[in-house]
PDB file of C-alpha atoms in Angstrom:
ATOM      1  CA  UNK Y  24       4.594  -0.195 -10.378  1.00 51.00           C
ATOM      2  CA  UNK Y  25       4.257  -2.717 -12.684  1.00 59.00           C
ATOM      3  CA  UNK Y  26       0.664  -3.978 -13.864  1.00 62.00           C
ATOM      4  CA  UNK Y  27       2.198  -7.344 -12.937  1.00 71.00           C
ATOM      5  CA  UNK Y  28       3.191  -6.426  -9.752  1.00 74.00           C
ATOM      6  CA  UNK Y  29       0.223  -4.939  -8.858  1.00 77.00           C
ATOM      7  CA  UNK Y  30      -2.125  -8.049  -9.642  1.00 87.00           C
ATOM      8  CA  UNK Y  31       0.449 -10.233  -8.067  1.00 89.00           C
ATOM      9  CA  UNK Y  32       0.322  -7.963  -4.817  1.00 91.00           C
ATOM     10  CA  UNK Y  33      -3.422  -8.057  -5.366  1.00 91.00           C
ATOM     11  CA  UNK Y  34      -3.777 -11.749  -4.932  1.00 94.00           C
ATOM     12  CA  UNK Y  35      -1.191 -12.176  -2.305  1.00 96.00           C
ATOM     13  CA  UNK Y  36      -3.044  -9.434  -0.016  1.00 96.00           C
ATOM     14  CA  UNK Y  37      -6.318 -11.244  -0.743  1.00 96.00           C
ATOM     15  CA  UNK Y  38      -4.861 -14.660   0.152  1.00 96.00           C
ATOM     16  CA  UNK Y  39      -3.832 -13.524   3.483  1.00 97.00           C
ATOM     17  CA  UNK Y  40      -7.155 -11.796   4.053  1.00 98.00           C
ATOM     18  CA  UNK Y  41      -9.276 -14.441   3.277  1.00 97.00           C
ATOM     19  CA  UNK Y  42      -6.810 -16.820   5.105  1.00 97.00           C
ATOM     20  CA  UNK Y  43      -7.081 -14.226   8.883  1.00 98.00           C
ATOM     21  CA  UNK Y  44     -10.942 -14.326   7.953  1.00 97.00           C
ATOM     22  CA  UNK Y  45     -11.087 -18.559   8.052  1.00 97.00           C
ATOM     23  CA  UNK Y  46      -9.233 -18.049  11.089  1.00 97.00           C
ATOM     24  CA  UNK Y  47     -10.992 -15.185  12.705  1.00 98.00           C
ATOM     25  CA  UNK Y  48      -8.318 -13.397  12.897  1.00 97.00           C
ATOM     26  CA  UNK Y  49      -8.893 -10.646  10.938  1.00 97.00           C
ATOM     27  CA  UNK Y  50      -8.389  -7.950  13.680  1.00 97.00           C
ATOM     28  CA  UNK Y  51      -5.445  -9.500  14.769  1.00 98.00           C
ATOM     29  CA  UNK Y  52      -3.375  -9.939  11.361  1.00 98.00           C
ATOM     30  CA  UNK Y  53      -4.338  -6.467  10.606  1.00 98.00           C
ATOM     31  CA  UNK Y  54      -2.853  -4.684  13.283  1.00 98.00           C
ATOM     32  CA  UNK Y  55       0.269  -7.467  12.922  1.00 98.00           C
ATOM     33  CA  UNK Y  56       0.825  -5.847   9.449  1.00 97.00           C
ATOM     34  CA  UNK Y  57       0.426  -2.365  10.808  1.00 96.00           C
ATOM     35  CA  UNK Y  58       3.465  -3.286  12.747  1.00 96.00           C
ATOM     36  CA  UNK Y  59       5.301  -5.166  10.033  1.00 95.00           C
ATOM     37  CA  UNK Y  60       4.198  -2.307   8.036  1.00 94.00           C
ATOM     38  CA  UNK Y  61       5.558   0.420   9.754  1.00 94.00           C
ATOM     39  CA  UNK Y  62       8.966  -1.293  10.223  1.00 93.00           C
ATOM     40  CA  UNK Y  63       9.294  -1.867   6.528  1.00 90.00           C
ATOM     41  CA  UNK Y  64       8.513   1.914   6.221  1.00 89.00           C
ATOM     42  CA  UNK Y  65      10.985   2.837   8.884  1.00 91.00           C
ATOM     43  CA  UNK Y  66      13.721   0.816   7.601  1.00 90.00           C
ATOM     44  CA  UNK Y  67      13.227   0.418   3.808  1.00 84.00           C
ATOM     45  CA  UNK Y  68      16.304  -1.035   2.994  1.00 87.00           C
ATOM     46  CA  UNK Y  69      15.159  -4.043   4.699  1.00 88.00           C
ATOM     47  CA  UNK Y  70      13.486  -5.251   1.299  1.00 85.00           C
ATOM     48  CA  UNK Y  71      16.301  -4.662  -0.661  1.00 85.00           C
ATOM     49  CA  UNK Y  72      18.577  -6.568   1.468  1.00 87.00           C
ATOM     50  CA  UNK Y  73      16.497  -9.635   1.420  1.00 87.00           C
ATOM     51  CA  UNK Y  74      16.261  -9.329  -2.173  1.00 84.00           C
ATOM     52  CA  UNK Y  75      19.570  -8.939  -2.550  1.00 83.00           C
ATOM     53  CA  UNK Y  76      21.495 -11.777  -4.312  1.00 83.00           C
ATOM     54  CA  UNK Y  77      25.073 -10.728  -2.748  1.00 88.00           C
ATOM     55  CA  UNK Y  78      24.019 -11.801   0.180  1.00 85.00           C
ATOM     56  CA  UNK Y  79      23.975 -15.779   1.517  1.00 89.00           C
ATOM     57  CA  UNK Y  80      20.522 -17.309   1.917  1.00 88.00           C
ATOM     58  CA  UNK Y  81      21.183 -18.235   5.063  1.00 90.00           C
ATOM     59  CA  UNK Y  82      22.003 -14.539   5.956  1.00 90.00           C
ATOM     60  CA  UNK Y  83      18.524 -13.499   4.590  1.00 88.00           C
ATOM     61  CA  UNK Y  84      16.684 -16.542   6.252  1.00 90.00           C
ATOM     62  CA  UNK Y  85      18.514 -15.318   9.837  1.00 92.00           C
ATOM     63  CA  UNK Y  86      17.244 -11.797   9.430  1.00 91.00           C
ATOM     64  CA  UNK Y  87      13.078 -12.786   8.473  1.00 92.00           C
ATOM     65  CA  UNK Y  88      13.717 -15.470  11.843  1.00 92.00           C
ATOM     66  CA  UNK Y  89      14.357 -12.333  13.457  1.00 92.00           C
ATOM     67  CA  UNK Y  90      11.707 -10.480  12.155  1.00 90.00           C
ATOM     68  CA  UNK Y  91       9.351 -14.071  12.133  1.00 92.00           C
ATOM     69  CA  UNK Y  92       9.710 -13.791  16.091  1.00 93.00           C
ATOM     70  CA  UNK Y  93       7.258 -11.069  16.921  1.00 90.00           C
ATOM     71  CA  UNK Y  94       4.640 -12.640  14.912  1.00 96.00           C
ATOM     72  CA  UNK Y  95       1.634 -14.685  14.470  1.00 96.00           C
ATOM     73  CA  UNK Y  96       1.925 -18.196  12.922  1.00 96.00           C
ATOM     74  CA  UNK Y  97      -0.144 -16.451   9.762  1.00 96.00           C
ATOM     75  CA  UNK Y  98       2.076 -13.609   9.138  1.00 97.00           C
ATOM     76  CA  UNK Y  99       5.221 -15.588  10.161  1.00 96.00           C
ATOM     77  CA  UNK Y 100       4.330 -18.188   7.460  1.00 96.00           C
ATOM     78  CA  UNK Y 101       2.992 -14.855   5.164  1.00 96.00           C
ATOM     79  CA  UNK Y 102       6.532 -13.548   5.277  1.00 95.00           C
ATOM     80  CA  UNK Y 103       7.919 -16.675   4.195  1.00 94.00           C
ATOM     81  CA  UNK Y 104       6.015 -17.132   1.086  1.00 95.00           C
ATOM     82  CA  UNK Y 105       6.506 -13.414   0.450  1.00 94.00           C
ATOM     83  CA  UNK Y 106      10.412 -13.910   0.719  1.00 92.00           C
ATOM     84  CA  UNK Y 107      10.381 -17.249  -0.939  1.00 91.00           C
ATOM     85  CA  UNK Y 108       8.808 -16.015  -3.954  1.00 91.00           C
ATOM     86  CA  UNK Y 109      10.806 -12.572  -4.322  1.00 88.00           C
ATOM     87  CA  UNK Y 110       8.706 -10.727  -3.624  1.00 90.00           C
ATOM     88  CA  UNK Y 111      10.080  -8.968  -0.270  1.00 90.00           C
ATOM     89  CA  UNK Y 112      10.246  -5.247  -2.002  1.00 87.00           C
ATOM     90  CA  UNK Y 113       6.536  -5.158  -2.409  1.00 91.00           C
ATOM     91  CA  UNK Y 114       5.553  -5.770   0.730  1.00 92.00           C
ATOM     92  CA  UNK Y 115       4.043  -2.800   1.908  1.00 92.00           C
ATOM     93  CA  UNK Y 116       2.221  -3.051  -1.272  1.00 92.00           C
ATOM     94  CA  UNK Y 117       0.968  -6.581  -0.309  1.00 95.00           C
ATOM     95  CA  UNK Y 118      -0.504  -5.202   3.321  1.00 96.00           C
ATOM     96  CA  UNK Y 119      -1.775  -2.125   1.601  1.00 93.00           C
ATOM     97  CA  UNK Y 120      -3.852  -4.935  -0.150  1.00 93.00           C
ATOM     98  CA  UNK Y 121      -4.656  -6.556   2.812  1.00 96.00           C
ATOM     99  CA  UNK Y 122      -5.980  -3.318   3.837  1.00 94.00           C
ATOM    100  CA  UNK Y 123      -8.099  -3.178   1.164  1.00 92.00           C
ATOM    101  CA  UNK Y 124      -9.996  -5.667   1.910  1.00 95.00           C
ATOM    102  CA  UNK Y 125     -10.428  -5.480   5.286  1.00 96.00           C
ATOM    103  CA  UNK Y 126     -11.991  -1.911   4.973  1.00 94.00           C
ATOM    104  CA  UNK Y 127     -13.583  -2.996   2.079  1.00 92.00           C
ATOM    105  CA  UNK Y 128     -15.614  -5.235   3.949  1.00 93.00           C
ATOM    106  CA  UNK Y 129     -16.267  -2.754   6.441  1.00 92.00           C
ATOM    107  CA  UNK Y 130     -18.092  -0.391   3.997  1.00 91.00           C
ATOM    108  CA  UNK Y 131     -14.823   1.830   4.313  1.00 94.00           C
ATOM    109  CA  UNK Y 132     -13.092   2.938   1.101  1.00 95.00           C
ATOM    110  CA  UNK Y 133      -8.989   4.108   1.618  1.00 93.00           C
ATOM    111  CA  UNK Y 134      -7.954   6.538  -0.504  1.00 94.00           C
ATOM    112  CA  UNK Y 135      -4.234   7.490  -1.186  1.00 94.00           C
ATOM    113  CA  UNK Y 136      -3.824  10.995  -1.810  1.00 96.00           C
ATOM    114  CA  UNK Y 137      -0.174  12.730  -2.792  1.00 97.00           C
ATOM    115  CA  UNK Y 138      -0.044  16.894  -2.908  1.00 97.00           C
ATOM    116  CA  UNK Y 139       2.515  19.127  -3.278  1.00 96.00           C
ATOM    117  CA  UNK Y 140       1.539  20.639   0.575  1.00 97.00           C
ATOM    118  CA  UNK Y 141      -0.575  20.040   3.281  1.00 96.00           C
ATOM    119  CA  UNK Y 142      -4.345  20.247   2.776  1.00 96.00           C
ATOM    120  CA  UNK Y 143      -6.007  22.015   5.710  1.00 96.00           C
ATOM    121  CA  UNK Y 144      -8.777  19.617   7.494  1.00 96.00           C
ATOM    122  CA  UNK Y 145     -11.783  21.779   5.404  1.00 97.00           C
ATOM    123  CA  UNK Y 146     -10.288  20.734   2.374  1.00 96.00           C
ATOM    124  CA  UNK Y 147      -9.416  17.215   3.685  1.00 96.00           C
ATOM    125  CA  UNK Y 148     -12.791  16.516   4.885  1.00 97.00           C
ATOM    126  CA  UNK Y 149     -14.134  18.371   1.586  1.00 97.00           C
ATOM    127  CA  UNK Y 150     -11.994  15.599  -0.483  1.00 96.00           C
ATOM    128  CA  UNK Y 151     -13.291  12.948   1.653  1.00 97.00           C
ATOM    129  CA  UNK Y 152     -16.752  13.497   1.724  1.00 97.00           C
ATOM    130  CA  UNK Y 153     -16.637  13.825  -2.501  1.00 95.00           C
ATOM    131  CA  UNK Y 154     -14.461  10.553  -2.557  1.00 94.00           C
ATOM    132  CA  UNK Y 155     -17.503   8.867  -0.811  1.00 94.00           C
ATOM    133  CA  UNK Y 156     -20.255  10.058  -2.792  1.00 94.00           C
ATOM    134  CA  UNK Y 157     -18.432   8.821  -6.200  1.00 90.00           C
ATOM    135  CA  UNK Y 158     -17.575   5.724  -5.120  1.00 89.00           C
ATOM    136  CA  UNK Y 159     -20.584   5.201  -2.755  1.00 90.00           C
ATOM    137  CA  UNK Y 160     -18.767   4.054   0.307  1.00 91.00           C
ATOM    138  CA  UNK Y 161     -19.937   4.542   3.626  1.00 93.00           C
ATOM    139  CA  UNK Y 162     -16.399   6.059   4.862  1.00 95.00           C
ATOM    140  CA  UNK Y 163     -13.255   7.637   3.581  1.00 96.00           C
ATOM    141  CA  UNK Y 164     -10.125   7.332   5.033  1.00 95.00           C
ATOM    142  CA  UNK Y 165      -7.537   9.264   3.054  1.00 96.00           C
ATOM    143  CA  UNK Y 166      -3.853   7.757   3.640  1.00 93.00           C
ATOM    144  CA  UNK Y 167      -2.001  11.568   2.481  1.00 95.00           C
ATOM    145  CA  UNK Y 168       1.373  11.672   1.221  1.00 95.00           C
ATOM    146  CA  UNK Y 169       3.056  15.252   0.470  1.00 96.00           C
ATOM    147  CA  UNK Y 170       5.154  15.310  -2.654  1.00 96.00           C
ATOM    148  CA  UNK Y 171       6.269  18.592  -3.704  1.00 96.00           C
ATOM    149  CA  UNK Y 172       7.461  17.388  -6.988  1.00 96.00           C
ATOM    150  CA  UNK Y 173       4.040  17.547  -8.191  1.00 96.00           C
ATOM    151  CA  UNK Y 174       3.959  21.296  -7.956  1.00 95.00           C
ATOM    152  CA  UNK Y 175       0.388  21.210  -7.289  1.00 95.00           C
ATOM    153  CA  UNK Y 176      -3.001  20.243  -7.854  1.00 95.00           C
ATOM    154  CA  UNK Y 177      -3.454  16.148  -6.122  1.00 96.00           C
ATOM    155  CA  UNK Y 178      -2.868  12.837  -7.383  1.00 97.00           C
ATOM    156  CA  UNK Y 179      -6.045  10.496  -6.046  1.00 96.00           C
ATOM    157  CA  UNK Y 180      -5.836   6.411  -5.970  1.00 93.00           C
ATOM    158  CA  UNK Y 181      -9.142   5.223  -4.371  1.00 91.00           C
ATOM    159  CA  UNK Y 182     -10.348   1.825  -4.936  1.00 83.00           C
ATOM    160  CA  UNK Y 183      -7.477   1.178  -7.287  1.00 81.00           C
ATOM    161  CA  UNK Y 184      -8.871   4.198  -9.569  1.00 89.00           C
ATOM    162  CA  UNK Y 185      -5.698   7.050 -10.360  1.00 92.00           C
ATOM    163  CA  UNK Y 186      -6.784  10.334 -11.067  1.00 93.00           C
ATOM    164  CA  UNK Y 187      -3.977  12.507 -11.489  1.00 95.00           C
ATOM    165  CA  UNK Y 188      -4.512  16.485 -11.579  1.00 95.00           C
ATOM    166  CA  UNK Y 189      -1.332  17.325 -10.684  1.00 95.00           C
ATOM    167  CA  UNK Y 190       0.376  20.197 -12.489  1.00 95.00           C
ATOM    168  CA  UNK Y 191       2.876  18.209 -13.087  1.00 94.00           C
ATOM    169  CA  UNK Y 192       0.536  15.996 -15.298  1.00 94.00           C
ATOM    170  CA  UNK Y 193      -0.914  18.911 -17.019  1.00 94.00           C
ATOM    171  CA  UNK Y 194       1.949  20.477 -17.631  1.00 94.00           C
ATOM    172  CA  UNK Y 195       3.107  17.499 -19.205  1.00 94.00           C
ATOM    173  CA  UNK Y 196      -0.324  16.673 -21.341  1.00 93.00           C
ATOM    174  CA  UNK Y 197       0.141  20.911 -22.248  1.00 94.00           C
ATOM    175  CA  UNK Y 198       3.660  19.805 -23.456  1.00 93.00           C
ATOM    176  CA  UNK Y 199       2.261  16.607 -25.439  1.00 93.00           C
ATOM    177  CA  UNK Y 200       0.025  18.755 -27.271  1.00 92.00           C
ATOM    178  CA  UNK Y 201       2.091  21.542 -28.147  1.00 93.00           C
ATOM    179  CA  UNK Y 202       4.606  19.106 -30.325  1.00 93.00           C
ATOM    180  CA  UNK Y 203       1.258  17.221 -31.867  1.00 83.00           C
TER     181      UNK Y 203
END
């Protein structure tokens, strides 16, 4: 993702945050995005398509309606400003900023973890545990993510820190020095 992109999500995420907190609706617009969330994840096309310029406005505008129905007033207008400012393929990455925040304030640090297989629940609460003391948190949650193209080894983004030690990383940094 783009640096860009990633401040841009940043500010939308806090926006809506701070905007469910005047509201006190925190709780609420939190487990609406959960929803929203998961049928982003389940259909991800459904960015694309309202992104995509082949396609009449007024198509686009029928399908977030649809989608608008199930909502709060908050999120409703949310996905509106989302779509109106193109912005409709990073939403996930918008809630996952939400997110942020809301644990944040909760003392609860999420941390996004990709390896090439499962980690048994020793080594997961191992990671977590270590997570927490770095970053002083009060919690871990770890949001995992298998991806066996990193052959091993974990990638870690906590608190919008990356450490990769994947061997795919090394292997690459191994590479890099070889040719220097």
């Amino acid at each position: 993702m783009k640096a860009e992109n990633l401040v841009a999500d940043r500010r939308y995420g806090r926006v809506l945050y701070e905007t469910a907190k005047e509201e006190n609706k925190i709780e609420e617009i939190h487990d609406e995005l959960n929803t929203l969330k998961e049928v982003f994840e389940d259909v991800p096309e459904l960015g694309n398509i309202l992104s995509d310029d082949r396609l009449e406005p007024f198509e686009k505008v029928d399908i977030l309606h649809e989608l608008e129905k199930d909502f709060s007033d908050t999120v409703a207008k949310f996905l509106r400003v989302i779509y109106e400012y193109g912005r409709m393929n990073e939403l996930v990455e918008v809630i996952n900023e939400y997110e942020f925040f809301y644990y944040q304030d909760k003392g609860i640090l999420i941390a996004d973890v990709t390896t090439a297989v499962e980690i048994t629940s020793e080594q997961e609460n191992a990671l977590a545990e270590k997570i927490r003391v770095m970053t002083d948190s009060e919690k871990v949650i770890l949001r995992k993510k298998i991806d066996p193209s990193i052959l091993g080894g974990m990638i870690v983004n906590a608190n919008h820190r990356l450490i990769d030690n994947s061997v795919t990383s090394r292997l690459k940094e191994m590479h890099k020095e070889l040719l220097s």
